[in-house]
PDB file of C-alpha atoms in Angstrom:
ATOM      1  CA  ALA A 530      -6.530  18.134  11.978  1.00  0.00           C
ATOM      2  CA  THR A 531      -7.915  16.881  15.292  1.00  0.00           C
ATOM      3  CA  GLY A 532      -6.245  19.015  17.958  1.00  0.00           C
ATOM      4  CA  ILE A 533      -2.915  20.287  19.206  1.00  0.00           C
ATOM      5  CA  LEU A 534       0.463  19.516  17.633  1.00  0.00           C
ATOM      6  CA  THR A 535       3.166  18.346  20.053  1.00  0.00           C
ATOM      7  CA  THR A 536       6.796  17.271  19.847  1.00  0.00           C
ATOM      8  CA  ASP A 537       5.538  13.693  20.159  1.00  0.00           C
ATOM      9  CA  HIS A 538       3.957  14.106  16.736  1.00  0.00           C
ATOM     10  CA  HIS A 539       7.372  14.789  15.218  1.00  0.00           C
ATOM     11  CA  THR A 540       8.683  11.590  16.771  1.00  0.00           C
ATOM     12  CA  LEU A 541       5.645   9.640  15.608  1.00  0.00           C
ATOM     13  CA  ALA A 542       6.006  10.977  12.074  1.00  0.00           C
ATOM     14  CA  ALA A 543       9.637   9.865  12.010  1.00  0.00           C
ATOM     15  CA  VAL A 544       8.736   6.446  13.407  1.00  0.00           C
ATOM     16  CA  VAL A 545       6.028   5.811  10.830  1.00  0.00           C
ATOM     17  CA  GLU A 546       8.212   6.971   7.942  1.00  0.00           C
ATOM     18  CA  ILE A 547      11.139   4.832   9.115  1.00  0.00           C
ATOM     19  CA  VAL A 548       8.897   1.760   9.331  1.00  0.00           C
ATOM     20  CA  HIS A 549       7.569   2.585   5.872  1.00  0.00           C
ATOM     21  CA  MET A 550      11.129   2.879   4.545  1.00  0.00           C
ATOM     22  CA  ALA A 551      11.924  -0.518   6.036  1.00  0.00           C
ATOM     23  CA  THR A 552       8.981  -2.105   4.223  1.00  0.00           C
ATOM     24  CA  LEU A 553      10.144  -0.570   0.936  1.00  0.00           C
ATOM     25  CA  VAL A 554      13.704  -1.838   1.402  1.00  0.00           C
ATOM     26  CA  HIS A 555      12.412  -5.342   2.112  1.00  0.00           C
ATOM     27  CA  ASP A 556       9.877  -5.117  -0.739  1.00  0.00           C
ATOM     28  CA  ASP A 557      12.671  -4.362  -3.187  1.00  0.00           C
ATOM     29  CA  VAL A 558      14.427  -7.536  -2.075  1.00  0.00           C
ATOM     30  CA  LEU A 559      11.267  -9.621  -2.458  1.00  0.00           C
ATOM     31  CA  ASP A 560      10.517  -8.151  -5.886  1.00  0.00           C
ATOM     32  CA  GLY A 561      14.083  -8.062  -7.171  1.00  0.00           C
ATOM     33  CA  ALA A 562      13.570  -4.366  -7.959  1.00  0.00           C
ATOM     34  CA  ASP A 563      16.240  -2.335  -9.727  1.00  0.00           C
ATOM     35  CA  GLU A 564      14.743   1.132  -9.235  1.00  0.00           C
ATOM     36  CA  ARG A 565      13.045   3.026  -6.402  1.00  0.00           C
ATOM     37  CA  ARG A 566      12.173   6.726  -6.607  1.00  0.00           C
ATOM     38  CA  GLY A 567      14.405   7.121  -9.620  1.00  0.00           C
ATOM     39  CA  GLN A 568      17.450   5.655  -7.861  1.00  0.00           C
ATOM     40  CA  LYS A 569      19.000   2.226  -7.522  1.00  0.00           C
ATOM     41  CA  PRO A 570      17.633   0.564  -4.353  1.00  0.00           C
ATOM     42  CA  VAL A 571      19.865  -0.850  -1.650  1.00  0.00           C
ATOM     43  CA  ASN A 572      19.545  -4.425  -2.911  1.00  0.00           C
ATOM     44  CA  ALA A 573      20.761  -3.363  -6.362  1.00  0.00           C
ATOM     45  CA  ILE A 574      23.722  -1.449  -4.909  1.00  0.00           C
ATOM     46  CA  SER A 575      24.875  -3.590  -1.994  1.00  0.00           C
ATOM     47  CA  GLY A 576      23.026  -6.885  -2.393  1.00  0.00           C
ATOM     48  CA  ASN A 577      20.131  -8.586  -0.642  1.00  0.00           C
ATOM     49  CA  VAL A 578      21.994  -9.305   2.598  1.00  0.00           C
ATOM     50  CA  ALA A 579      22.760  -5.630   3.182  1.00  0.00           C
ATOM     51  CA  ALA A 580      19.219  -4.646   2.221  1.00  0.00           C
ATOM     52  CA  VAL A 581      17.618  -7.116   4.635  1.00  0.00           C
ATOM     53  CA  LEU A 582      19.901  -5.998   7.456  1.00  0.00           C
ATOM     54  CA  LEU A 583      19.196  -2.330   6.723  1.00  0.00           C
ATOM     55  CA  GLY A 584      15.454  -2.969   6.787  1.00  0.00           C
ATOM     56  CA  ASP A 585      15.835  -4.759  10.119  1.00  0.00           C
ATOM     57  CA  TYR A 586      17.905  -1.871  11.475  1.00  0.00           C
ATOM     58  CA  LEU A 587      15.272   0.668  10.431  1.00  0.00           C
ATOM     59  CA  VAL A 588      12.512  -1.244  12.215  1.00  0.00           C
ATOM     60  CA  SER A 589      14.673  -1.568  15.329  1.00  0.00           C
ATOM     61  CA  HIS A 590      15.465   2.151  15.259  1.00  0.00           C
ATOM     62  CA  ALA A 591      11.777   2.995  14.941  1.00  0.00           C
ATOM     63  CA  TYR A 592      11.062   1.038  18.124  1.00  0.00           C
ATOM     64  CA  HIS A 593      13.985   2.785  19.826  1.00  0.00           C
ATOM     65  CA  LEU A 594      12.435   6.174  19.007  1.00  0.00           C
ATOM     66  CA  CYS A 595       9.058   4.995  20.284  1.00  0.00           C
ATOM     67  CA  SER A 596      10.624   3.963  23.574  1.00  0.00           C
ATOM     68  CA  GLY A 597      11.418   7.619  24.249  1.00  0.00           C
ATOM     69  CA  LEU A 598       7.746   8.593  24.351  1.00  0.00           C
ATOM     70  CA  ASP A 599       6.084   8.851  27.742  1.00  0.00           C
ATOM     71  CA  ASP A 600       2.975   7.143  26.371  1.00  0.00           C
ATOM     72  CA  GLN A 601       3.960   3.658  25.213  1.00  0.00           C
ATOM     73  CA  TYR A 602       0.676   3.171  23.363  1.00  0.00           C
ATOM     74  CA  ALA A 603       2.423   4.182  20.139  1.00  0.00           C
ATOM     75  CA  ALA A 604       5.087   1.497  20.559  1.00  0.00           C
ATOM     76  CA  ARG A 605       2.421  -1.150  21.092  1.00  0.00           C
ATOM     77  CA  ARG A 606       0.412  -0.012  18.069  1.00  0.00           C
ATOM     78  CA  ILE A 607       3.450   0.213  15.795  1.00  0.00           C
ATOM     79  CA  ALA A 608       4.532  -3.282  16.858  1.00  0.00           C
ATOM     80  CA  ALA A 609       1.051  -4.688  16.283  1.00  0.00           C
ATOM     81  CA  THR A 610       0.851  -2.966  12.905  1.00  0.00           C
ATOM     82  CA  ALA A 611       4.244  -4.332  11.855  1.00  0.00           C
ATOM     83  CA  ASN A 612       2.934  -7.802  12.675  1.00  0.00           C
ATOM     84  CA  VAL A 613      -0.132  -7.223  10.503  1.00  0.00           C
ATOM     85  CA  VAL A 614       1.965  -5.933   7.588  1.00  0.00           C
ATOM     86  CA  CYS A 615       4.178  -9.026   7.766  1.00  0.00           C
ATOM     87  CA  GLU A 616       1.076 -11.226   7.858  1.00  0.00           C
ATOM     88  CA  GLY A 617      -0.152  -9.493   4.722  1.00  0.00           C
ATOM     89  CA  GLU A 618       3.149 -10.103   2.930  1.00  0.00           C
ATOM     90  CA  LEU A 619       3.184 -13.748   3.994  1.00  0.00           C
ATOM     91  CA  LEU A 620      -0.386 -14.207   2.789  1.00  0.00           C
ATOM     92  CA  GLN A 621       0.370 -12.535  -0.532  1.00  0.00           C
ATOM     93  CA  ASN A 622       3.448 -14.703  -0.991  1.00  0.00           C
ATOM     94  CA  GLU A 623       1.427 -17.833  -0.245  1.00  0.00           C
ATOM     95  CA  LEU A 624      -1.201 -16.842  -2.815  1.00  0.00           C
ATOM     96  CA  ARG A 625       1.168 -15.937  -5.657  1.00  0.00           C
ATOM     97  CA  GLY A 626      -0.071 -17.517  -8.850  1.00  0.00           C
ATOM     98  CA  ASP A 627      -3.446 -18.354  -7.268  1.00  0.00           C
ATOM     99  CA  VAL A 628      -5.803 -17.795 -10.198  1.00  0.00           C
ATOM    100  CA  LEU A 629      -8.852 -18.501  -8.036  1.00  0.00           C
ATOM    101  CA  LEU A 630      -8.233 -15.612  -5.647  1.00  0.00           C
ATOM    102  CA  THR A 631     -11.350 -13.515  -5.060  1.00  0.00           C
ATOM    103  CA  GLU A 632     -11.638  -9.749  -4.875  1.00  0.00           C
ATOM    104  CA  GLN A 633     -12.533 -10.048  -1.198  1.00  0.00           C
ATOM    105  CA  ALA A 634      -9.374 -12.047  -0.478  1.00  0.00           C
ATOM    106  CA  TYR A 635      -7.276  -9.522  -2.400  1.00  0.00           C
ATOM    107  CA  LEU A 636      -8.726  -6.646  -0.388  1.00  0.00           C
ATOM    108  CA  ALA A 637      -8.014  -8.556   2.823  1.00  0.00           C
ATOM    109  CA  ILE A 638      -4.347  -8.699   1.802  1.00  0.00           C
ATOM    110  CA  VAL A 639      -4.279  -4.982   0.949  1.00  0.00           C
ATOM    111  CA  GLU A 640      -5.805  -4.074   4.313  1.00  0.00           C
ATOM    112  CA  ARG A 641      -2.928  -5.922   5.975  1.00  0.00           C
ATOM    113  CA  LYS A 642      -0.261  -4.038   4.030  1.00  0.00           C
ATOM    114  CA  THR A 643      -0.346  -0.374   3.020  1.00  0.00           C
ATOM    115  CA  ALA A 644      -3.710   0.272   4.643  1.00  0.00           C
ATOM    116  CA  ALA A 645      -2.605  -1.083   8.018  1.00  0.00           C
ATOM    117  CA  LEU A 646       0.243   1.410   8.281  1.00  0.00           C
ATOM    118  CA  THR A 647      -1.752   4.406   7.037  1.00  0.00           C
ATOM    119  CA  ALA A 648      -4.595   3.552   9.411  1.00  0.00           C
ATOM    120  CA  THR A 649      -2.252   3.414  12.399  1.00  0.00           C
ATOM    121  CA  SER A 650      -0.520   6.630  11.313  1.00  0.00           C
ATOM    122  CA  CYS A 651      -3.786   8.544  11.276  1.00  0.00           C
ATOM    123  CA  GLU A 652      -4.975   6.925  14.493  1.00  0.00           C
ATOM    124  CA  LEU A 653      -1.818   7.854  16.413  1.00  0.00           C
ATOM    125  CA  GLY A 654      -1.817  11.406  15.095  1.00  0.00           C
ATOM    126  CA  ALA A 655      -5.342  11.930  16.385  1.00  0.00           C
ATOM    127  CA  ARG A 656      -4.804  10.147  19.693  1.00  0.00           C
ATOM    128  CA  PHE A 657      -1.682  12.139  20.565  1.00  0.00           C
ATOM    129  CA  SER A 658      -3.596  15.338  19.762  1.00  0.00           C
ATOM    130  CA  GLY A 659      -6.022  14.520  22.558  1.00  0.00           C
ATOM    131  CA  ALA A 660      -8.924  13.891  20.175  1.00  0.00           C
ATOM    132  CA  ASP A 661     -12.085  12.176  21.370  1.00  0.00           C
ATOM    133  CA  PRO A 662     -12.054   8.369  20.939  1.00  0.00           C
ATOM    134  CA  ALA A 663     -14.743   8.648  18.267  1.00  0.00           C
ATOM    135  CA  VAL A 664     -12.582  11.026  16.225  1.00  0.00           C
ATOM    136  CA  VAL A 665      -9.550   8.768  16.690  1.00  0.00           C
ATOM    137  CA  GLN A 666     -11.620   5.931  15.215  1.00  0.00           C
ATOM    138  CA  VAL A 667     -12.724   8.149  12.346  1.00  0.00           C
ATOM    139  CA  MET A 668      -9.135   9.031  11.512  1.00  0.00           C
ATOM    140  CA  GLN A 669      -8.137   5.383  11.636  1.00  0.00           C
ATOM    141  CA  SER A 670     -10.947   4.580   9.184  1.00  0.00           C
ATOM    142  CA  PHE A 671      -9.814   7.451   6.949  1.00  0.00           C
ATOM    143  CA  GLY A 672      -6.275   6.102   6.871  1.00  0.00           C
ATOM    144  CA  ARG A 673      -7.408   2.559   6.137  1.00  0.00           C
ATOM    145  CA  ALA A 674      -9.661   3.586   3.237  1.00  0.00           C
ATOM    146  CA  ALA A 675      -7.010   5.893   1.782  1.00  0.00           C
ATOM    147  CA  GLY A 676      -4.416   3.136   2.100  1.00  0.00           C
ATOM    148  CA  VAL A 677      -6.546   0.603   0.225  1.00  0.00           C
ATOM    149  CA  ALA A 678      -7.154   3.126  -2.551  1.00  0.00           C
ATOM    150  CA  PHE A 679      -3.433   3.884  -2.746  1.00  0.00           C
ATOM    151  CA  GLN A 680      -2.519   0.207  -3.132  1.00  0.00           C
ATOM    152  CA  ILE A 681      -5.139  -0.440  -5.816  1.00  0.00           C
ATOM    153  CA  ILE A 682      -3.822   2.471  -7.868  1.00  0.00           C
ATOM    154  CA  ASP A 683      -0.291   1.206  -7.243  1.00  0.00           C
ATOM    155  CA  ASP A 684      -1.324  -2.099  -8.815  1.00  0.00           C
ATOM    156  CA  VAL A 685      -2.791  -0.254 -11.802  1.00  0.00           C
ATOM    157  CA  LEU A 686       0.378   1.811 -12.249  1.00  0.00           C
ATOM    158  CA  ASP A 687       2.464  -1.369 -12.181  1.00  0.00           C
ATOM    159  CA  ILE A 688       0.722  -2.207 -15.463  1.00  0.00           C
ATOM    160  CA  VAL A 689       0.123   1.133 -17.199  1.00  0.00           C
ATOM    161  CA  GLY A 690       2.404   3.554 -15.358  1.00  0.00           C
ATOM    162  CA  ASP A 691       5.089   5.658 -17.013  1.00  0.00           C
ATOM    163  CA  ARG A 692       8.379   4.526 -15.465  1.00  0.00           C
ATOM    164  CA  ASN A 693       9.771   8.052 -15.843  1.00  0.00           C
ATOM    165  CA  LYS A 694       6.940   9.310 -13.615  1.00  0.00           C
ATOM    166  CA  VAL A 695       6.505   6.374 -11.256  1.00  0.00           C
ATOM    167  CA  ARG A 696      10.292   6.094 -10.873  1.00  0.00           C
ATOM    168  CA  LYS A 697      10.366   2.492  -9.739  1.00  0.00           C
ATOM    169  CA  THR A 698      10.484  -0.973 -11.271  1.00  0.00           C
ATOM    170  CA  LEU A 699       7.217  -1.749 -13.085  1.00  0.00           C
ATOM    171  CA  GLY A 700       5.718  -5.034 -14.235  1.00  0.00           C
ATOM    172  CA  SER A 701       6.893  -6.934 -11.160  1.00  0.00           C
ATOM    173  CA  ASP A 702       3.381  -8.033 -10.154  1.00  0.00           C
ATOM    174  CA  LEU A 703       2.918 -10.005 -13.374  1.00  0.00           C
ATOM    175  CA  ALA A 704       6.450 -11.398 -13.274  1.00  0.00           C
ATOM    176  CA  LEU A 705       5.998 -12.627  -9.698  1.00  0.00           C
ATOM    177  CA  GLY A 706       2.436 -13.870 -10.160  1.00  0.00           C
ATOM    178  CA  LYS A 707       1.068 -11.440  -7.579  1.00  0.00           C
ATOM    179  CA  PRO A 708      -2.738 -11.218  -7.530  1.00  0.00           C
ATOM    180  CA  THR A 709      -4.023  -7.710  -8.217  1.00  0.00           C
ATOM    181  CA  LEU A 710      -7.505  -6.289  -8.608  1.00  0.00           C
ATOM    182  CA  PRO A 711      -7.184  -5.708 -12.394  1.00  0.00           C
ATOM    183  CA  THR A 712      -6.110  -9.312 -13.040  1.00  0.00           C
ATOM    184  CA  ILE A 713      -8.744 -10.734 -10.691  1.00  0.00           C
ATOM    185  CA  HIS A 714     -11.461  -8.789 -12.513  1.00  0.00           C
ATOM    186  CA  CYS A 715     -10.080  -9.829 -15.903  1.00  0.00           C
ATOM    187  CA  LEU A 716     -10.101 -13.511 -14.971  1.00  0.00           C
ATOM    188  CA  ALA A 717     -13.732 -13.214 -13.924  1.00  0.00           C
ATOM    189  CA  SER A 718     -14.976 -11.252 -16.945  1.00  0.00           C
ATOM    190  CA  ALA A 719     -12.791 -12.144 -19.939  1.00  0.00           C
ATOM    191  CA  ARG A 720     -13.583 -14.587 -22.716  1.00  0.00           C
ATOM    192  CA  THR A 721     -12.635 -18.144 -21.867  1.00  0.00           C
ATOM    193  CA  ASP A 722      -9.569 -18.157 -24.121  1.00  0.00           C
ATOM    194  CA  ILE A 723      -8.210 -14.908 -22.669  1.00  0.00           C
ATOM    195  CA  ALA A 724      -8.917 -16.008 -19.105  1.00  0.00           C
ATOM    196  CA  GLU A 725      -7.120 -19.305 -19.691  1.00  0.00           C
ATOM    197  CA  SER A 726      -4.122 -17.519 -21.211  1.00  0.00           C
ATOM    198  CA  LEU A 727      -3.939 -15.110 -18.272  1.00  0.00           C
ATOM    199  CA  ARG A 728      -4.225 -17.974 -15.783  1.00  0.00           C
ATOM    200  CA  ALA A 729      -1.278 -19.702 -17.432  1.00  0.00           C
ATOM    201  CA  VAL A 730       0.828 -16.534 -17.290  1.00  0.00           C
ATOM    202  CA  LEU A 731       0.028 -15.834 -13.635  1.00  0.00           C
ATOM    203  CA  ALA A 732       0.705 -19.442 -12.674  1.00  0.00           C
ATOM    204  CA  GLY A 733       4.092 -19.279 -14.383  1.00  0.00           C
ATOM    205  CA  GLU A 734       3.091 -21.917 -16.917  1.00  0.00           C
ATOM    206  CA  ALA A 735       3.409 -19.628 -19.952  1.00  0.00           C
ATOM    207  CA  PRO A 736       5.364 -16.485 -20.863  1.00  0.00           C
ATOM    208  CA  GLY A 737       3.544 -13.157 -20.924  1.00  0.00           C
ATOM    209  CA  SER A 738       4.358  -9.581 -21.841  1.00  0.00           C
ATOM    210  CA  ASP A 739       3.299  -6.328 -20.219  1.00  0.00           C
ATOM    211  CA  CYS A 740       1.802  -5.162 -23.528  1.00  0.00           C
ATOM    212  CA  GLN A 741      -0.270  -8.309 -23.852  1.00  0.00           C
ATOM    213  CA  LEU A 742      -1.502  -8.042 -20.269  1.00  0.00           C
ATOM    214  CA  ARG A 743      -2.409  -4.388 -20.739  1.00  0.00           C
ATOM    215  CA  ARG A 744      -4.430  -5.213 -23.844  1.00  0.00           C
ATOM    216  CA  TRP A 745      -6.357  -7.920 -22.022  1.00  0.00           C
ATOM    217  CA  LEU A 746      -7.083  -5.650 -19.069  1.00  0.00           C
ATOM    218  CA  GLU A 747      -8.169  -2.770 -21.296  1.00  0.00           C
ATOM    219  CA  ASP A 748     -10.419  -4.976 -23.438  1.00  0.00           C
ATOM    220  CA  THR A 749     -12.215  -6.316 -20.357  1.00  0.00           C
ATOM    221  CA  GLY A 750     -12.495  -2.921 -18.657  1.00  0.00           C
ATOM    222  CA  SER A 751     -10.494  -4.312 -15.745  1.00  0.00           C
ATOM    223  CA  LEU A 752      -8.239  -1.274 -15.379  1.00  0.00           C
ATOM    224  CA  ASP A 753     -11.229   1.075 -15.322  1.00  0.00           C
ATOM    225  CA  TYR A 754     -12.938  -1.217 -12.822  1.00  0.00           C
ATOM    226  CA  ALA A 755      -9.947  -1.146 -10.478  1.00  0.00           C
ATOM    227  CA  VAL A 756      -9.788   2.648 -10.645  1.00  0.00           C
ATOM    228  CA  SER A 757     -13.517   2.853  -9.886  1.00  0.00           C
ATOM    229  CA  VAL A 758     -13.059   0.667  -6.794  1.00  0.00           C
ATOM    230  CA  ALA A 759     -10.191   2.891  -5.663  1.00  0.00           C
ATOM    231  CA  GLU A 760     -12.382   5.951  -6.171  1.00  0.00           C
ATOM    232  CA  GLY A 761     -15.005   4.326  -3.960  1.00  0.00           C
ATOM    233  CA  TYR A 762     -12.473   3.958  -1.167  1.00  0.00           C
ATOM    234  CA  VAL A 763     -11.449   7.585  -1.638  1.00  0.00           C
ATOM    235  CA  ARG A 764     -15.081   8.637  -1.244  1.00  0.00           C
ATOM    236  CA  ASP A 765     -15.244   6.547   1.924  1.00  0.00           C
ATOM    237  CA  ALA A 766     -12.106   8.255   3.235  1.00  0.00           C
ATOM    238  CA  LEU A 767     -13.511  11.703   2.474  1.00  0.00           C
ATOM    239  CA  SER A 768     -16.783  10.862   4.197  1.00  0.00           C
ATOM    240  CA  GLN A 769     -14.847  10.052   7.378  1.00  0.00           C
ATOM    241  CA  LEU A 770     -13.413  13.575   7.405  1.00  0.00           C
ATOM    242  CA  GLU A 771     -16.887  15.056   7.790  1.00  0.00           C
ATOM    243  CA  ALA A 772     -16.562  14.333  11.517  1.00  0.00           C
ATOM    244  CA  VAL A 773     -13.332  16.363  11.718  1.00  0.00           C
ATOM    245  CA  PRO A 774     -13.486  20.161  12.280  1.00  0.00           C
ATOM    246  CA  MET A 775     -12.637  22.324   9.280  1.00  0.00           C
ATOM    247  CA  SER A 776      -9.000  23.429   9.259  1.00  0.00           C
ATOM    248  CA  ASP A 777      -6.012  23.730   6.955  1.00  0.00           C
ATOM    249  CA  ALA A 778      -4.948  20.263   8.082  1.00  0.00           C
ATOM    250  CA  ARG A 779      -8.315  18.759   7.142  1.00  0.00           C
ATOM    251  CA  SER A 780      -8.081  20.478   3.751  1.00  0.00           C
ATOM    252  CA  SER A 781      -4.666  18.888   3.272  1.00  0.00           C
ATOM    253  CA  LEU A 782      -6.047  15.450   4.097  1.00  0.00           C
ATOM    254  CA  THR A 783      -8.851  16.026   1.599  1.00  0.00           C
ATOM    255  CA  ALA A 784      -6.341  16.986  -1.089  1.00  0.00           C
ATOM    256  CA  ILE A 785      -4.227  13.908  -0.353  1.00  0.00           C
ATOM    257  CA  ALA A 786      -7.223  11.587  -0.632  1.00  0.00           C
ATOM    258  CA  GLU A 787      -8.375  13.165  -3.892  1.00  0.00           C
ATOM    259  CA  PHE A 788      -4.852  12.908  -5.311  1.00  0.00           C
ATOM    260  CA  ILE A 789      -4.618   9.184  -4.598  1.00  0.00           C
ATOM    261  CA  ALA A 790      -7.273   8.074  -7.084  1.00  0.00           C
ATOM    262  CA  HIS A 791      -5.766  10.007  -9.981  1.00  0.00           C
ATOM    263  CA  ARG A 792      -2.055   9.890  -9.230  1.00  0.00           C
ATOM    264  CA  GLN A 793       0.422   9.082 -11.961  1.00  0.00           C
ATOM    265  CA  PHE A 794       3.338   8.364  -9.627  1.00  0.00           C
TER     266      PHE A 794
END
């Protein structure tokens, strides 16, 4: 979308996808997932030890591929981004069950997870195309905004998604006490009795069902609110593309961003 396409882009695409795969493998261990993309994940087939080692191998292999590039900027950025993603996971783990978490703190976590990797992906694609620094920054901002929107919708789908469409384990956020935008909004806007019940569930002090949680979130408009916030990030992402010349690639990026806010899987 921002210039020429080189063989380095193929390597970069592989590197980013391999790192992403590693995060998914490790995520499945952390969440105790039993399904990923309609299949049993590695942890369910071979156990957590094998899954952790495979995730480590994938990250190592990604760095090995990066080392073959003449410009080592990509290796430095991928390494820095991996650090940020791990920081985001550590922060989220520390704040599990925290019923006082604010929307701003939640978004800070999201920006350190999915959004960090998508931002770096878009940045590297533009930089290795020889784009102007200003355009590289624009593409990084596009990736970050799109990544935040993607994660918010992911949190919504964890509650209301159709498992046959999403094709992964659902309901894990509630079970693990993970803070999400819908639950944060519900805690802030629900009646006192509902808010107290939800706090107890998230803190692991009381049992809770997915159906019950969905009813609370629907009654308080929390699901609609989360989707509206995601749509705002999509609009931000699309506005960044205005600085990118019209092309088939830009049209594809536009379509991807528009898909994110309304995806069902």
